[in-house]
Short mmCIF file of C-alpha atoms and ligand atoms in Angstrom, two decimals:
data_model
loop_
_atom_site.label_atom_id
_atom_site.label_comp_id
_atom_site.label_asym_id
_atom_site.label_seq_id
_atom_site.Cartn_x
_atom_site.Cartn_y
_atom_site.Cartn_z
CA MET A 21 108.31 121.63 121.18
CA ALA A 22 110.25 118.43 122.76
CA LEU A 23 113.25 117.92 121.70
CA LEU A 24 115.79 115.42 122.35
CA ILE A 25 119.44 114.58 121.09
CA LEU A 26 120.98 110.79 120.25
CA ALA A 27 124.40 110.48 121.02
CA ALA A 28 126.44 107.05 120.79
CA CYS A 29 129.70 105.47 120.93
CA SER A 30 130.49 104.04 117.77
CA GLY A 31 128.99 99.71 117.34
CA THR A 32 126.24 100.80 119.89
CA GLY A 33 123.45 100.44 117.09
CA LYS A 34 122.78 103.61 117.08
CA SER A 35 120.32 103.61 113.95
CA THR A 36 118.26 100.57 114.52
CA LEU A 37 117.32 102.10 117.51
CA VAL A 38 116.64 105.44 116.26
CA LYS A 39 114.52 103.95 113.40
CA GLY A 40 111.87 102.11 116.77
CA LEU A 41 111.90 104.23 118.50
CA LEU A 42 110.36 106.95 115.18
CA ALA A 43 108.08 103.78 114.14
CA ARG A 44 106.46 104.59 118.47
CA HIS A 45 106.53 108.29 117.66
CA PRO A 46 104.30 109.17 115.28
CA ARG A 47 104.71 112.85 116.14
CA LEU A 48 108.75 112.73 116.23
CA ARG A 49 110.24 113.42 113.55
CA LEU A 50 114.29 113.04 112.82
CA SER A 51 116.41 115.69 112.13
CA VAL A 52 117.43 115.92 108.07
CA SER A 53 120.97 117.17 108.53
CA HIS A 54 123.05 118.28 105.76
CA THR A 55 126.73 116.20 104.97
CA THR A 56 129.23 116.73 102.23
CA ARG A 57 129.81 112.90 102.64
CA ALA A 58 127.65 110.74 99.82
CA PRO A 59 125.29 109.01 99.51
CA ARG A 60 125.02 105.18 100.73
CA PRO A 61 123.04 103.17 98.43
CA GLY A 62 119.92 103.74 99.22
CA GLU A 63 119.92 107.16 100.84
CA GLU A 64 117.58 109.63 99.67
CA ASP A 65 118.52 113.51 99.05
CA GLY A 66 116.49 115.02 101.87
CA VAL A 67 115.71 112.24 103.25
CA ALA A 68 118.47 110.85 104.55
CA TYR A 69 120.59 114.04 104.49
CA HIS A 70 120.16 116.75 102.40
CA PHE A 71 123.59 115.66 100.56
CA VAL A 72 125.72 118.85 99.61
CA THR A 73 129.97 119.75 98.37
CA ARG A 74 132.14 121.09 100.75
CA ASP A 75 131.42 124.23 98.64
CA ALA A 76 127.70 124.46 99.13
CA PHE A 77 127.62 123.31 102.73
CA GLU A 78 130.91 126.39 104.03
CA ALA A 79 128.85 128.82 101.69
CA LEU A 80 125.60 127.77 103.81
CA ASP A 81 127.25 128.21 106.90
CA ALA A 82 128.08 131.42 106.25
CA GLU A 83 125.12 132.99 105.79
CA GLY A 84 124.00 131.49 108.92
CA ALA A 85 122.16 128.30 108.75
CA PHE A 86 123.38 126.23 110.56
CA VAL A 87 122.34 125.98 114.86
CA GLU A 88 125.78 123.33 114.52
CA ARG A 89 127.91 121.54 112.82
CA ALA A 90 130.95 119.25 113.20
CA GLU A 91 133.71 117.08 111.77
CA TYR A 92 133.74 112.67 111.69
CA ALA A 93 135.33 110.98 109.79
CA GLY A 94 136.66 113.40 106.84
CA ASN A 95 133.48 114.91 106.08
CA LEU A 96 131.16 117.49 107.38
CA TYR A 97 127.54 117.41 109.29
CA GLY A 98 125.78 120.71 109.93
CA THR A 99 122.03 120.59 111.34
CA SER A 100 120.19 123.81 109.31
CA HIS A 101 117.75 126.29 111.75
CA ALA A 102 115.36 126.11 108.92
CA GLU A 103 115.13 122.10 109.91
CA VAL A 104 114.11 122.74 113.30
CA ALA A 105 111.72 125.61 111.94
CA ARG A 106 109.80 123.64 109.67
CA ALA A 107 109.35 121.02 111.97
CA GLU A 108 108.18 123.57 114.82
CA ARG A 109 105.96 124.88 112.18
CA ASP A 110 104.32 121.00 111.49
CA GLY A 111 103.60 120.87 115.29
CA ARG A 112 106.20 118.29 115.54
CA ASP A 113 109.08 117.05 118.19
CA LEU A 114 112.61 116.56 116.60
CA LEU A 115 114.85 113.73 117.49
CA PHE A 116 118.79 114.80 116.45
CA GLU A 117 120.87 111.42 115.64
CA VAL A 118 124.22 113.59 116.04
CA GLU A 119 128.02 112.50 117.72
CA VAL A 120 129.11 114.11 120.72
CA VAL A 121 130.30 118.14 119.42
CA GLY A 122 126.96 118.65 117.82
CA ALA A 123 125.60 117.04 120.89
CA ALA A 124 126.99 119.84 123.31
CA ALA A 125 126.54 123.03 120.44
CA LEU A 126 122.45 121.74 120.05
CA LYS A 127 122.14 121.04 123.88
CA ALA A 128 123.45 124.81 124.25
CA SER A 129 121.18 126.07 121.38
CA TYR A 130 117.72 124.25 123.27
CA PRO A 131 118.61 124.02 126.82
CA HIS A 132 115.25 122.59 127.71
CA ALA A 133 116.29 119.76 124.76
CA LEU A 134 117.28 116.03 126.67
CA SER A 135 120.49 114.68 125.65
CA CYS A 136 121.50 110.94 125.94
CA PHE A 137 123.91 109.12 124.72
CA LEU A 138 123.80 105.43 124.39
CA LEU A 139 125.79 102.99 125.98
CA PRO A 140 126.78 99.26 125.21
CA PRO A 141 126.44 96.98 127.69
CA ASP A 142 130.18 96.39 127.74
CA TRP A 143 133.35 97.42 125.58
CA ALA A 144 134.27 93.65 124.87
CA THR A 145 130.02 94.11 122.62
CA VAL A 146 130.93 97.37 120.67
CA GLU A 147 134.67 95.19 119.72
CA ALA A 148 133.15 91.80 118.80
CA ARG A 149 129.42 94.02 117.31
CA LEU A 150 132.58 96.08 114.50
CA ARG A 151 133.95 93.02 114.04
CA GLY A 152 130.59 90.85 113.46
CA ARG A 153 130.22 92.96 110.45
CA GLY A 154 132.73 91.78 108.35
CA THR A 155 132.90 94.06 106.60
CA GLU A 156 136.02 96.20 107.69
CA GLY A 157 139.72 95.67 107.36
CA GLU A 158 141.78 95.89 111.38
CA GLU A 159 142.38 99.58 110.02
CA SER A 160 139.13 100.61 109.71
CA ILE A 161 137.97 98.98 113.09
CA ALA A 162 140.97 100.40 115.20
CA ARG A 163 139.50 103.58 112.90
CA ARG A 164 135.83 102.91 114.70
CA LEU A 165 137.43 101.51 118.32
CA ALA A 166 139.25 105.03 118.72
CA ALA A 167 136.04 107.14 117.74
CA GLY A 168 134.32 105.14 120.45
CA ARG A 169 136.65 105.90 123.00
CA ARG A 170 136.58 109.69 121.70
CA GLU A 171 133.13 109.78 122.48
CA LEU A 172 132.88 107.64 125.36
CA ALA A 173 135.24 109.75 126.60
CA ARG A 174 132.63 112.84 126.47
CA ALA A 175 129.70 110.21 127.60
CA HIS A 176 129.39 112.26 131.43
CA GLU A 177 128.23 115.50 129.81
CA PHE A 178 124.73 114.28 128.27
CA ASP A 179 121.04 113.80 130.50
CA ALA A 180 120.37 109.80 130.13
CA ALA A 181 122.14 106.98 129.56
CA VAL A 182 120.85 104.54 127.88
CA VAL A 183 122.00 100.87 127.37
CA ASN A 184 121.68 99.59 123.73
CA ASP A 185 121.63 95.71 125.26
CA ASP A 186 118.17 94.67 124.86
CA LEU A 187 116.75 96.40 121.49
CA ALA A 188 112.50 96.52 123.80
CA ALA A 189 113.96 97.44 126.92
CA ALA A 190 116.40 99.60 125.40
CA LEU A 191 112.87 101.61 122.82
CA ASP A 192 110.95 101.72 125.91
CA ASP A 193 114.16 103.52 127.67
CA LEU A 194 114.33 106.20 125.09
CA SER A 195 110.19 105.99 125.03
CA ALA A 196 110.10 107.30 128.42
CA LEU A 197 112.68 110.50 127.93
CA TYR A 198 111.15 111.74 124.70
CA ARG A 199 108.20 111.34 126.97
CA ALA A 200 110.21 113.53 129.80
CA ALA A 201 111.20 115.56 126.60
CA GLN A 202 107.49 116.65 125.71
CA LEU A 203 106.92 117.19 130.14
CA SER A 204 109.16 119.72 130.45
CA MET A 205 108.10 123.37 131.20
CA ARG A 206 109.36 124.86 127.44
CA ALA A 207 107.58 121.75 125.93
CA GLN A 208 104.27 122.60 127.89
CA GLY A 209 104.99 126.35 127.27
CA ALA A 210 101.60 126.75 125.41
CA LEU A 211 99.52 124.75 127.81
CA LEU A 212 100.75 126.71 130.26
CA ASP A 213 100.14 130.09 128.78
CA ARG A 214 96.47 128.65 128.73
CA VAL A 215 95.96 128.23 132.03
CA ARG A 216 97.89 131.44 132.84
CA ALA A 217 95.77 133.69 130.58
CA GLN A 218 92.16 131.50 132.04
CA ALA A 219 93.52 132.58 135.51
CA GLY A 220 94.75 136.12 135.05
CA ALA A 221 97.81 135.36 135.99
CA GLY A 222 100.78 136.81 134.31
CA ALA A 223 104.44 135.47 134.12
CA GLY A 224 106.24 138.58 135.33
CA ALA A 225 106.11 138.30 139.47
CA GLU A 226 106.97 135.11 139.66
CA GLY A 227 110.00 135.29 137.16
CA GLY A 228 108.50 133.59 133.81
CA ARG A 229 108.97 130.68 132.40
P1 5GP B 320 126.79 108.46 108.97
O1 5GP B 320 127.95 108.87 108.30
O2 5GP B 320 126.99 107.60 109.18
O3 5GP B 320 125.64 108.51 108.40
O4 5GP B 320 126.86 109.82 110.01
C1 5GP B 320 128.16 109.82 110.95
C2 5GP B 320 128.37 110.63 112.29
O5 5GP B 320 127.62 111.60 111.83
C3 5GP B 320 127.08 109.94 113.52
O6 5GP B 320 127.47 109.98 114.61
C4 5GP B 320 126.17 110.43 112.97
O7 5GP B 320 125.31 110.17 114.53
C5 5GP B 320 126.80 111.94 113.23
N1 5GP B 320 125.75 112.91 113.16
C6 5GP B 320 124.81 112.52 111.35
N2 5GP B 320 124.30 114.48 111.35
C7 5GP B 320 125.21 115.02 112.02
C8 5GP B 320 124.57 116.83 112.35
O8 5GP B 320 123.90 117.02 111.37
N3 5GP B 320 125.43 117.66 113.38
C9 5GP B 320 125.99 116.29 113.62
N4 5GP B 320 127.51 117.02 114.72
N5 5GP B 320 126.79 115.14 113.52
C10 5GP B 320 125.60 114.13 112.78
#
């Protein structure tokens, strides 16, 4: 099972890219997280997120339901073990769209996952995109810019960087990373096991996989 982790500097256009990537690759599924944030118009429970109360979130966490959890802009977000198990059962690959703290935790739990940080072409573009929406006040823009700076400060921890300048080019780059994740030895385990069985070779002397 291939796992791709995607985080970004706020204002980089992550959601457009995620939509494009999922449309291109039917085997790739977006991991549906739990969150305490209120649904935005058009967001369906169980599709965009599993929307839960803070109490329900904490109860799930106490049961050990989450691989990782993080707080972002005053709301809790978490990836459940169940979501990963469901994708594995369905023979699907998973895309985690998370903030940087969750990305690091996922990478620690699943070292064979490929993590990618989406970079803006330059900082001026981030400011222009946030202001260009025209829906947000200066305070909210300043908060998002500060979040972007914090995210950038951890970008070097990721396996790969993709620049979101030209949408088609960024989609090609992300598709290449997804392919690399599919080709990881861990994701190719079933194939390796089959050929080893045919060859009568064990996984011992050479150190297994
Ligand atoms: P939004 O509220 O805009 O949907 O998401 C806010 C931030 O939380 C985004 O950076 C998004 O990628 C991140 N996020 C969404 N789900 C999860 C999750 O399960 N875990 C973590 N750590 N971050 C998440």
